[in-house]
PDB file of N, CA and C in Angstrom:
ATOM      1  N   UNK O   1       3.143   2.299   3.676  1.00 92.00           N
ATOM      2  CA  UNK O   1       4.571   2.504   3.582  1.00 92.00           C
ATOM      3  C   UNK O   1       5.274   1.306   4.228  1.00 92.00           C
ATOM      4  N   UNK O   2       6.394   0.887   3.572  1.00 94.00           N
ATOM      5  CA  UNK O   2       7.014  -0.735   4.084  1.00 94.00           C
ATOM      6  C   UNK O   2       7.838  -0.009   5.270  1.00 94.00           C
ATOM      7  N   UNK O   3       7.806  -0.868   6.353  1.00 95.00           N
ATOM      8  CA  UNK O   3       8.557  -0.192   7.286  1.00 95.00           C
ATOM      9  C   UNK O   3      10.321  -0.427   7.332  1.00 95.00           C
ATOM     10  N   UNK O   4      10.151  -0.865   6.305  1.00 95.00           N
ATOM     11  CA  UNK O   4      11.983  -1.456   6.250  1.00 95.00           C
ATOM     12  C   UNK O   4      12.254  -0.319   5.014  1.00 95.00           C
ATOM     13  N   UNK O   5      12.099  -0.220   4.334  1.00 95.00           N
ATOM     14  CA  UNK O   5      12.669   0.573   3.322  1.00 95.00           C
ATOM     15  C   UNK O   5      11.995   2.277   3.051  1.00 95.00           C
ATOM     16  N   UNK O   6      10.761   2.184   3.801  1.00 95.00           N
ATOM     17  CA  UNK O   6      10.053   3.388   4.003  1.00 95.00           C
ATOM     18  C   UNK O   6       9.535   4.312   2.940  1.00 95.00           C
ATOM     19  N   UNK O   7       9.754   3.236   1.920  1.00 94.00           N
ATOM     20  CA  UNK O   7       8.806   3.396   0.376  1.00 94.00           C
ATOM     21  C   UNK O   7       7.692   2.851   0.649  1.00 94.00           C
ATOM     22  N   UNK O   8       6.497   4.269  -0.181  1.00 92.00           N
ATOM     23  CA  UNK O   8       5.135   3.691  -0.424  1.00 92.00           C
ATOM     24  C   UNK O   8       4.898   2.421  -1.309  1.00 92.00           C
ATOM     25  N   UNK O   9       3.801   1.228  -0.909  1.00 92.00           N
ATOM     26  CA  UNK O   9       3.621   0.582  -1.611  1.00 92.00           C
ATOM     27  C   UNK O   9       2.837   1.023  -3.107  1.00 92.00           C
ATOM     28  N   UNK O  10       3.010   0.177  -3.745  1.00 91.00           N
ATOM     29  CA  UNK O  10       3.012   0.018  -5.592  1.00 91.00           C
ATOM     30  C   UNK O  10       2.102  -1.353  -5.364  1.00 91.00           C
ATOM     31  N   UNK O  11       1.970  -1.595  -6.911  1.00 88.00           N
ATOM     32  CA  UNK O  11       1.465  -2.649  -7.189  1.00 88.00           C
ATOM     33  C   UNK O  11       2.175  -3.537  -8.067  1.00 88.00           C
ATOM     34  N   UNK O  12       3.326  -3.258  -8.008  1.00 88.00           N
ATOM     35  CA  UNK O  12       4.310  -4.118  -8.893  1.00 88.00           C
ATOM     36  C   UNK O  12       6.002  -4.105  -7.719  1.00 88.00           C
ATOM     37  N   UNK O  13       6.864  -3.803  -8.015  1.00 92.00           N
ATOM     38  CA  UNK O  13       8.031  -4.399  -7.116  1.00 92.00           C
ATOM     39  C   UNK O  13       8.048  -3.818  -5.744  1.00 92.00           C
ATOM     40  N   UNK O  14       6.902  -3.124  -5.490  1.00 94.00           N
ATOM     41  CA  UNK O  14       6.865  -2.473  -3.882  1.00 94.00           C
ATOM     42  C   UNK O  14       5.501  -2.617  -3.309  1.00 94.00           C
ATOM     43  N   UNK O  15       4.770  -4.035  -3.905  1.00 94.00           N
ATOM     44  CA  UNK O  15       3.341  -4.940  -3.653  1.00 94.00           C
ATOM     45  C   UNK O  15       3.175  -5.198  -2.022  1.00 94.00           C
ATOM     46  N   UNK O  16       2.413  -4.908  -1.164  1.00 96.00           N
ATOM     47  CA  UNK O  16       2.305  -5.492   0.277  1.00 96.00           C
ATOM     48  C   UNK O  16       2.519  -6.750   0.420  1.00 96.00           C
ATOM     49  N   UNK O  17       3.358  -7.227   0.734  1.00 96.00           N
ATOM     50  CA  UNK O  17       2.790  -9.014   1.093  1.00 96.00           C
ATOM     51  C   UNK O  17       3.030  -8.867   2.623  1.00 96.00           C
ATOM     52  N   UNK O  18       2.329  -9.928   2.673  1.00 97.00           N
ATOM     53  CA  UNK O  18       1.418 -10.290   4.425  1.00 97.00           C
ATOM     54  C   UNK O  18       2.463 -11.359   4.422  1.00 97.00           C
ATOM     55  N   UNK O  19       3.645 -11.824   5.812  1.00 96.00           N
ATOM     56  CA  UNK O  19       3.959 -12.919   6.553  1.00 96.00           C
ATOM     57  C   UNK O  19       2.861 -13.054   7.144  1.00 96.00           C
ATOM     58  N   UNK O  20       2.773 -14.958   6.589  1.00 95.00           N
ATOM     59  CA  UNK O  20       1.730 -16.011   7.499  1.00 95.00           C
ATOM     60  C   UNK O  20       1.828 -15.699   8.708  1.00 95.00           C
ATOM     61  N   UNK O  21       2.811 -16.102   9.584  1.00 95.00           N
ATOM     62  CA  UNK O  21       3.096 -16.410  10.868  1.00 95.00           C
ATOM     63  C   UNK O  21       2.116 -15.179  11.495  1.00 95.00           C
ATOM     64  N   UNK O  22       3.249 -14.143  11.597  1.00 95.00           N
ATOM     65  CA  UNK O  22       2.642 -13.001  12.543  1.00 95.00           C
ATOM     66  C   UNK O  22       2.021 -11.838  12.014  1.00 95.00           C
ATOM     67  N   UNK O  23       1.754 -12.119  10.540  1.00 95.00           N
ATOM     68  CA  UNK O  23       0.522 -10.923   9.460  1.00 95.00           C
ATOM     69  C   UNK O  23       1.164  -9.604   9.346  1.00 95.00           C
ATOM     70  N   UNK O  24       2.738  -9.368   9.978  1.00 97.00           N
ATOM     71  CA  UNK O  24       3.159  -7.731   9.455  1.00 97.00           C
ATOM     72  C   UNK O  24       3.430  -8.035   8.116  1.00 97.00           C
ATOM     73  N   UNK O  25       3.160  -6.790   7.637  1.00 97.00           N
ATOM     74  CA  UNK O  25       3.189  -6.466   6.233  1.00 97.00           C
ATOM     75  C   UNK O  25       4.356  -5.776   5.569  1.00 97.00           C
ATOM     76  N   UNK O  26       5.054  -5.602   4.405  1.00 97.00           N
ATOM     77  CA  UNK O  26       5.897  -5.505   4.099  1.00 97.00           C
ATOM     78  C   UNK O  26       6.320  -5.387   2.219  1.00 97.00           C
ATOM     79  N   UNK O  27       7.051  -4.607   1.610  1.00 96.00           N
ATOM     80  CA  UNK O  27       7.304  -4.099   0.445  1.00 96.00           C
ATOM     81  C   UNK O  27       7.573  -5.851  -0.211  1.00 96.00           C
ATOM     82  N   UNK O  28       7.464  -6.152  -1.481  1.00 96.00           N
ATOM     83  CA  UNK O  28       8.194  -7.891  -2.297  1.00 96.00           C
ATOM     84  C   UNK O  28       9.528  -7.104  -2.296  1.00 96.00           C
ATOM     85  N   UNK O  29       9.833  -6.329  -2.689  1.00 96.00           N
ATOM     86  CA  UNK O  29      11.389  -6.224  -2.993  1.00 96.00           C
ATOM     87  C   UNK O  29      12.235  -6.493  -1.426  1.00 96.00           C
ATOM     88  N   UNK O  30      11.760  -5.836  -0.185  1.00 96.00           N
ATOM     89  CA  UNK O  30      12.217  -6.025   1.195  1.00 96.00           C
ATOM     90  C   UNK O  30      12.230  -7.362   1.436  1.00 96.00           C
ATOM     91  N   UNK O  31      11.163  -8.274   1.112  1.00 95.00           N
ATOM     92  CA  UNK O  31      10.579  -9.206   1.295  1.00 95.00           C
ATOM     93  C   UNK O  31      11.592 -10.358   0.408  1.00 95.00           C
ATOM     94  N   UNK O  32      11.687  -9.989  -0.454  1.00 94.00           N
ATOM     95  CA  UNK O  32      13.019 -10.627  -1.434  1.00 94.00           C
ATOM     96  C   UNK O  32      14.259 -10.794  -0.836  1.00 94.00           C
ATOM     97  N   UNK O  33      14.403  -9.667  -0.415  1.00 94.00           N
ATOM     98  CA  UNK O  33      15.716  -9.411   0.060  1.00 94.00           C
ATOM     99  C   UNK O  33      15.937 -10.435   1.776  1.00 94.00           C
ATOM    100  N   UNK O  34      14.853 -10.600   2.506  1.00 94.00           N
ATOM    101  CA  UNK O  34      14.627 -10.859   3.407  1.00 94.00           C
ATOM    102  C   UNK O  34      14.641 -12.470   3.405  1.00 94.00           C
ATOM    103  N   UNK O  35      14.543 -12.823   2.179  1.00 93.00           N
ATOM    104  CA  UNK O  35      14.300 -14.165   2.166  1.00 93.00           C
ATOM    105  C   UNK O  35      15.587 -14.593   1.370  1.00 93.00           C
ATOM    106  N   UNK O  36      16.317 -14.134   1.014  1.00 92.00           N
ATOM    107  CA  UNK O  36      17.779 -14.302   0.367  1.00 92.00           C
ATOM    108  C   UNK O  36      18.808 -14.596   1.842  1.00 92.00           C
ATOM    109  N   UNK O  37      18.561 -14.263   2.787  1.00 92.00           N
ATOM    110  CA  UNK O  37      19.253 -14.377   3.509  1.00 92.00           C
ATOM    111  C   UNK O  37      19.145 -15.896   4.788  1.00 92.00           C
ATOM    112  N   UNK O  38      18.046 -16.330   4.161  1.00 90.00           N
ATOM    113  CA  UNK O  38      17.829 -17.878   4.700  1.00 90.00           C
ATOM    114  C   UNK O  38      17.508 -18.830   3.532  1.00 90.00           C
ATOM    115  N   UNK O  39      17.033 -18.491   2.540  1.00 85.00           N
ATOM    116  CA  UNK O  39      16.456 -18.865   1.123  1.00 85.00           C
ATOM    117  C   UNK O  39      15.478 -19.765   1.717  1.00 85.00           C
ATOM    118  N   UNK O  40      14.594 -20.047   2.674  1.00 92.00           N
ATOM    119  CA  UNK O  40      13.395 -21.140   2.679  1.00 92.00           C
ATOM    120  C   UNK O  40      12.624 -21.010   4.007  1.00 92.00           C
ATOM    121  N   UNK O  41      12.987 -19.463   5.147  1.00 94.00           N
ATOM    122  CA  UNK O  41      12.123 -18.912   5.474  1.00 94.00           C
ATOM    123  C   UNK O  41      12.589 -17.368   6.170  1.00 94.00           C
ATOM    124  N   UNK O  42      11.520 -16.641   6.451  1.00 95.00           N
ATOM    125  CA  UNK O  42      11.736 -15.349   6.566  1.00 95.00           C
ATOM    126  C   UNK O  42      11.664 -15.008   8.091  1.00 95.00           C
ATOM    127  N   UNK O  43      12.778 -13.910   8.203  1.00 95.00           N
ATOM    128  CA  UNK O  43      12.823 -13.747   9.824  1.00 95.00           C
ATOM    129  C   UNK O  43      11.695 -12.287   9.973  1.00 95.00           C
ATOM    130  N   UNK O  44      10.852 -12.259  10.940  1.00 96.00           N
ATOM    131  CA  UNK O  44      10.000 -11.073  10.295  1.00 96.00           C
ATOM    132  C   UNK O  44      10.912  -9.686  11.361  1.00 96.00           C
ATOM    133  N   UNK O  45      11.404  -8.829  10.864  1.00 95.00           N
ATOM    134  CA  UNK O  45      12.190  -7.821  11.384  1.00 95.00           C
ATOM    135  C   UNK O  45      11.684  -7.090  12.616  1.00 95.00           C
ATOM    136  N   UNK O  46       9.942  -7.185  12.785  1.00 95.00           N
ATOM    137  CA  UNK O  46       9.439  -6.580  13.942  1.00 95.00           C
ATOM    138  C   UNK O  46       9.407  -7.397  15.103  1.00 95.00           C
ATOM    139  N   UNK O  47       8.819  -8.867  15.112  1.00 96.00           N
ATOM    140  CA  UNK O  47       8.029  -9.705  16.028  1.00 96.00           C
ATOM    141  C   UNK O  47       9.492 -10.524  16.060  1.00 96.00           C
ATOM    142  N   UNK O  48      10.327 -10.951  14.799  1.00 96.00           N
ATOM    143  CA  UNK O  48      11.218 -12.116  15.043  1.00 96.00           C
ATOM    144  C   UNK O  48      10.560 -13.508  14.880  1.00 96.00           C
ATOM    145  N   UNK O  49       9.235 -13.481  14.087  1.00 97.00           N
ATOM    146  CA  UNK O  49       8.484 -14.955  13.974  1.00 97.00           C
ATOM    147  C   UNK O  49       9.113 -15.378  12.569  1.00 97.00           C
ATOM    148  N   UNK O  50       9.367 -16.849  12.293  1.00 96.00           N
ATOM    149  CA  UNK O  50       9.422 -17.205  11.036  1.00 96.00           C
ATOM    150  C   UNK O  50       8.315 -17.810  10.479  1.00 96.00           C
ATOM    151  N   UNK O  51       8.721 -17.335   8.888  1.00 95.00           N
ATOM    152  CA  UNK O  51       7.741 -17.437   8.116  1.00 95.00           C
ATOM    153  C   UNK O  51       8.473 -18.740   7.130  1.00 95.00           C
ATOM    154  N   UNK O  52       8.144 -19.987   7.009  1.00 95.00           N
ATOM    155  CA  UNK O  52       8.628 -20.847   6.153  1.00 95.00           C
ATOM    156  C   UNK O  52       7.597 -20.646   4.993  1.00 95.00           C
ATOM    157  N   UNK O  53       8.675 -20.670   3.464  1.00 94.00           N
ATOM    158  CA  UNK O  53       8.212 -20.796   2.591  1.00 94.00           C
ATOM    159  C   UNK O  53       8.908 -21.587   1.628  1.00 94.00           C
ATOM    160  N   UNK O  54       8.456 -22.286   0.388  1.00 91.00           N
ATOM    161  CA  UNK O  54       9.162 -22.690  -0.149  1.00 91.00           C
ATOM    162  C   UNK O  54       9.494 -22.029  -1.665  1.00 91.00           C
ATOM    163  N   UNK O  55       8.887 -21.163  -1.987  1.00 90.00           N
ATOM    164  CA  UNK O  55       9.594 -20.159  -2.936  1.00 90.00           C
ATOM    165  C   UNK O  55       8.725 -19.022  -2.495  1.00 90.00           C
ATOM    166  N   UNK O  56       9.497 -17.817  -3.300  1.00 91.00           N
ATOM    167  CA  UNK O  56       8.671 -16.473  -3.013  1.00 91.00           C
ATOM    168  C   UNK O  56       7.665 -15.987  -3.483  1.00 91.00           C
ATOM    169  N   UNK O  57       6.443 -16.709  -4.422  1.00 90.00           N
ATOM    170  CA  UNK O  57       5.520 -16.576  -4.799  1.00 90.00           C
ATOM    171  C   UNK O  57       4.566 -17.441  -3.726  1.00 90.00           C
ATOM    172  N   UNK O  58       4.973 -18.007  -3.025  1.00 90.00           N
ATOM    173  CA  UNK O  58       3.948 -18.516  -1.717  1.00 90.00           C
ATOM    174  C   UNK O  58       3.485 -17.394  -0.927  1.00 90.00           C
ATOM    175  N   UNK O  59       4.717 -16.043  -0.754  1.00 94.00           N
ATOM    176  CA  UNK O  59       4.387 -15.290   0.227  1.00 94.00           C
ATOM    177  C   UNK O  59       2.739 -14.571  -0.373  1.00 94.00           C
ATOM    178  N   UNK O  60       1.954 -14.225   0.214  1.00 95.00           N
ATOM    179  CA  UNK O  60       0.750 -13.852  -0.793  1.00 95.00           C
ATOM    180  C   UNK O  60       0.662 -12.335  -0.375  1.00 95.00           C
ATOM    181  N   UNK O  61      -0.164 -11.393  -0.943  1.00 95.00           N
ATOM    182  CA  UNK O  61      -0.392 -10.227  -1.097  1.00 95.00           C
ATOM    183  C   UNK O  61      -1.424  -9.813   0.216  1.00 95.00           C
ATOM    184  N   UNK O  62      -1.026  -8.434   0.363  1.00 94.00           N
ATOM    185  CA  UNK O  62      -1.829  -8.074   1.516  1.00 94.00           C
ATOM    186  C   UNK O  62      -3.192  -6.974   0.458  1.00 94.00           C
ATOM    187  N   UNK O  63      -4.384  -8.003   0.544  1.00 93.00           N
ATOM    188  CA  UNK O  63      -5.063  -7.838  -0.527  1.00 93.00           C
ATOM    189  C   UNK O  63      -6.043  -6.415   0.197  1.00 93.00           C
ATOM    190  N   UNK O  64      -6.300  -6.279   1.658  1.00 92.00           N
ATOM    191  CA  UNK O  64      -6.589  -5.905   2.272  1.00 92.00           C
ATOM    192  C   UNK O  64      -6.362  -4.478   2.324  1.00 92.00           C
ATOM    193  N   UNK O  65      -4.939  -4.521   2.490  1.00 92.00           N
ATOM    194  CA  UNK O  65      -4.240  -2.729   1.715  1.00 92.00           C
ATOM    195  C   UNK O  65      -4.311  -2.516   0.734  1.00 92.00           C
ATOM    196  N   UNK O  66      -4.457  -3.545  -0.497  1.00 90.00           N
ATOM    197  CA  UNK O  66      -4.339  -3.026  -2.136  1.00 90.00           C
ATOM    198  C   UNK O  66      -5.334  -2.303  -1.998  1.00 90.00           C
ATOM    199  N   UNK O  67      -6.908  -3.005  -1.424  1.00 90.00           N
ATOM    200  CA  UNK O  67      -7.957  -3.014  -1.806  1.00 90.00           C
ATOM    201  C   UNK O  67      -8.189  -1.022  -1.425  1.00 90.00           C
ATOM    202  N   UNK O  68      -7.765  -0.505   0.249  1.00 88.00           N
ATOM    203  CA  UNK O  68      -7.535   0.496   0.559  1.00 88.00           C
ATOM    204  C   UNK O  68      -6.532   1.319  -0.061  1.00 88.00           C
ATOM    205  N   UNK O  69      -5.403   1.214  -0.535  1.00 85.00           N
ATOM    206  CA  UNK O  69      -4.899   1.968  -1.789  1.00 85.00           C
ATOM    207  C   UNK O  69      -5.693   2.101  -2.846  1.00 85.00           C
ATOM    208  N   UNK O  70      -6.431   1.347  -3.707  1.00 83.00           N
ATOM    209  CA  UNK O  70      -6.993   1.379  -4.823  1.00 83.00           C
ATOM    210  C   UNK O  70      -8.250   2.779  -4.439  1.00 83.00           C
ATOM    211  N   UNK O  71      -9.163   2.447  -3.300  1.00 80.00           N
ATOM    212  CA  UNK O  71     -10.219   3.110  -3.174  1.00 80.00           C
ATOM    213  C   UNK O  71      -9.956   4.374  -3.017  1.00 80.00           C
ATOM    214  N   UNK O  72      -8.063   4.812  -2.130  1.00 72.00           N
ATOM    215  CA  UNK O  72      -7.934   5.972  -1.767  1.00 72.00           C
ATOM    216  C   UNK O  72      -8.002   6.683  -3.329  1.00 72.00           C
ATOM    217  N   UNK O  73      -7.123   6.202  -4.040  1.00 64.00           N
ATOM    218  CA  UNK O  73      -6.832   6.589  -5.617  1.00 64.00           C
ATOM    219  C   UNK O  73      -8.209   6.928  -6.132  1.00 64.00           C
ATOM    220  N   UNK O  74      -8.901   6.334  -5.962  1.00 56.00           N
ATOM    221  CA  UNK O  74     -10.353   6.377  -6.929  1.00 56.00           C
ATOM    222  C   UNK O  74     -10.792   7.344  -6.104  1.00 56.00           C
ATOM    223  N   UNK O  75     -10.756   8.045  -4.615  1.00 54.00           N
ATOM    224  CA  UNK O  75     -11.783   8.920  -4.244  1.00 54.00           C
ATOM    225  C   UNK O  75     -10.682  10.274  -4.432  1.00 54.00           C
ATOM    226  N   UNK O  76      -9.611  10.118  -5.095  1.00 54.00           N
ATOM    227  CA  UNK O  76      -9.402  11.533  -5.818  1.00 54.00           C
ATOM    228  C   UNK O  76      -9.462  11.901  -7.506  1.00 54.00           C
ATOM    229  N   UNK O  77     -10.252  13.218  -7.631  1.00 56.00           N
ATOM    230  CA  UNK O  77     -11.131  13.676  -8.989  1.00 56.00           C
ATOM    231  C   UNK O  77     -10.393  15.080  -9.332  1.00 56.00           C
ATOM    232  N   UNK O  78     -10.526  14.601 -10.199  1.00 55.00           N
ATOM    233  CA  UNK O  78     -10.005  16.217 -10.902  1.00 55.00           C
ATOM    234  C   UNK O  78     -10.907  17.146 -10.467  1.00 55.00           C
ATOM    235  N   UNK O  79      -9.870  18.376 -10.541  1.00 55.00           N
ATOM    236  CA  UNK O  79     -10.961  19.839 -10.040  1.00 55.00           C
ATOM    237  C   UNK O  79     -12.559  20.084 -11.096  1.00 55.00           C
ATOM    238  N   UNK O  80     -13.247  20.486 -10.264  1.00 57.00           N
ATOM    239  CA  UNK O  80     -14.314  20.822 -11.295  1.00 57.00           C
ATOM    240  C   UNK O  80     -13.812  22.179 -12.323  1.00 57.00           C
ATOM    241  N   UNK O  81     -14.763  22.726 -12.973  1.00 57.00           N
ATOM    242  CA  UNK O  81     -14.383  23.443 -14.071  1.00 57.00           C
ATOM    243  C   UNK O  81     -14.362  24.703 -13.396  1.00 57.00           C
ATOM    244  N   UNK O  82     -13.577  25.291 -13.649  1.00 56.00           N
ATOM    245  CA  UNK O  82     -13.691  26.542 -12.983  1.00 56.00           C
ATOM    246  C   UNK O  82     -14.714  27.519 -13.806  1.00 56.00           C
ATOM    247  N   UNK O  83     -15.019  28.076 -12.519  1.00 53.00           N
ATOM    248  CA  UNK O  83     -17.016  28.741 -12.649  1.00 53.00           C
ATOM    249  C   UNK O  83     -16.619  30.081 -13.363  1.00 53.00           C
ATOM    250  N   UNK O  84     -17.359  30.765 -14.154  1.00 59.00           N
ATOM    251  CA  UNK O  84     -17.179  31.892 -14.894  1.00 59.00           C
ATOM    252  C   UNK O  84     -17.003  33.142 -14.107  1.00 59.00           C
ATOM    253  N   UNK O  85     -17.625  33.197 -13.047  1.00 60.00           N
ATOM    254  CA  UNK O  85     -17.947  34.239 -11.852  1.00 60.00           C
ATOM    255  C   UNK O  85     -17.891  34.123 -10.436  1.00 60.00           C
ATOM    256  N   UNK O  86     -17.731  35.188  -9.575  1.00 55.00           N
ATOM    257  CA  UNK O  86     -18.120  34.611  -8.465  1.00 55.00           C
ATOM    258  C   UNK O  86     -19.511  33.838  -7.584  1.00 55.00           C
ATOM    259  N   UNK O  87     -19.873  35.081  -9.239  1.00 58.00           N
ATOM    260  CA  UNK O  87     -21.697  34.432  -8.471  1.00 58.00           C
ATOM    261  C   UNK O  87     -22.096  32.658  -8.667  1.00 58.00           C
ATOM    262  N   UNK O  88     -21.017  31.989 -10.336  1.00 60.00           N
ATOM    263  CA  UNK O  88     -21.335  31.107 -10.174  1.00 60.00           C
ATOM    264  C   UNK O  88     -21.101  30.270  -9.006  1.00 60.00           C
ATOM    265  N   UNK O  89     -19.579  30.510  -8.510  1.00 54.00           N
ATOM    266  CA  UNK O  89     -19.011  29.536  -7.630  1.00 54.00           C
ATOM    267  C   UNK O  89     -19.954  29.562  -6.634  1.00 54.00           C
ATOM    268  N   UNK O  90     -20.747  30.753  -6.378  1.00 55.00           N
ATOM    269  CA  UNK O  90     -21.540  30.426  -5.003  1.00 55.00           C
ATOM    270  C   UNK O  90     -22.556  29.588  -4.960  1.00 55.00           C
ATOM    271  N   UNK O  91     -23.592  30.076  -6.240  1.00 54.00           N
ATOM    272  CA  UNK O  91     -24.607  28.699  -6.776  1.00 54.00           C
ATOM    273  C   UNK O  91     -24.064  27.425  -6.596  1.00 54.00           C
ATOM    274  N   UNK O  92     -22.887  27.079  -7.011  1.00 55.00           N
ATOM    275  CA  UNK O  92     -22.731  25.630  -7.669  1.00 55.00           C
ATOM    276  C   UNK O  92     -22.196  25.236  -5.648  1.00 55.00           C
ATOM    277  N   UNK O  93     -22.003  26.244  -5.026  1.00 51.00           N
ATOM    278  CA  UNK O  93     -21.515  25.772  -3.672  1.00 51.00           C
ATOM    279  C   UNK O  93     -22.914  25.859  -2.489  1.00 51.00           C
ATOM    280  N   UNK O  94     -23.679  26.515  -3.495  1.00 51.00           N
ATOM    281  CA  UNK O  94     -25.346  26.858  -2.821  1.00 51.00           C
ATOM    282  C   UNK O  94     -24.775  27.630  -1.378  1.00 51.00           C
ATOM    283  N   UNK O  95     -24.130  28.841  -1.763  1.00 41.00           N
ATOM    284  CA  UNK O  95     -24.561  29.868  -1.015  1.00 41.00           C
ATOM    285  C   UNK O  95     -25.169  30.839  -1.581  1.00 41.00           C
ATOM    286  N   UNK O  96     -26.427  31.501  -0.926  1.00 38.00           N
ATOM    287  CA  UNK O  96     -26.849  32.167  -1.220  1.00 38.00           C
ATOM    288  C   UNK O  96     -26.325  33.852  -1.118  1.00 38.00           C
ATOM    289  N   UNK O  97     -26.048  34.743  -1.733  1.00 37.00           N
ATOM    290  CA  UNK O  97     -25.998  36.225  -1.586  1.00 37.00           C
ATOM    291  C   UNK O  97     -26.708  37.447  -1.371  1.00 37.00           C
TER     292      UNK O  97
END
């Protein structure tokens, strides 16, 4: 979650990017906005370090969280099928009765 706007990150206009300087992380759209207000470097809102850049595709991605978003996504599965009985659900949960 970007701590400035307190939207979950995405992978398109709400992407993590990492400031060089001091590595907090942060939404591209915040990050946009953040850099409109010096146009050639970024004040970072927590620490106060600047980040010089010379356009906003320098800032790079915090590949680190994608990588942990992506895996969280993938370790949720659809429900299994629901069992005909109770007796199945217990088999398929291997309790015995």
């Amino acid at each position: 979650m970007c701590e400035i706007c307190l939207e979950a990150y995405n992978l398109s206009e709400r992407a993590p990017l990492i400031l060089k300087e001091c590595s907090h992380t942060f939404c591209a759209f915040c990050i946009g906005q953040l850099l409109k207000q010096h146009s050639f470097y970024i004040v970072c809102p927590n620490c106060r370090k600047k980040t010089y850049v010379k356009q906003f595709s320098d800032i790079p991605k915090n590949y680190a969280l994608i990588k942990m978003m992506e895996s969280s996504i993938s370790d949720i599965k659809p429900p299994d099928k629901k069992p005909n009985n109770y007796k199945d659900f217990l088999q398929k949960k291997q309790v015995t009765i």
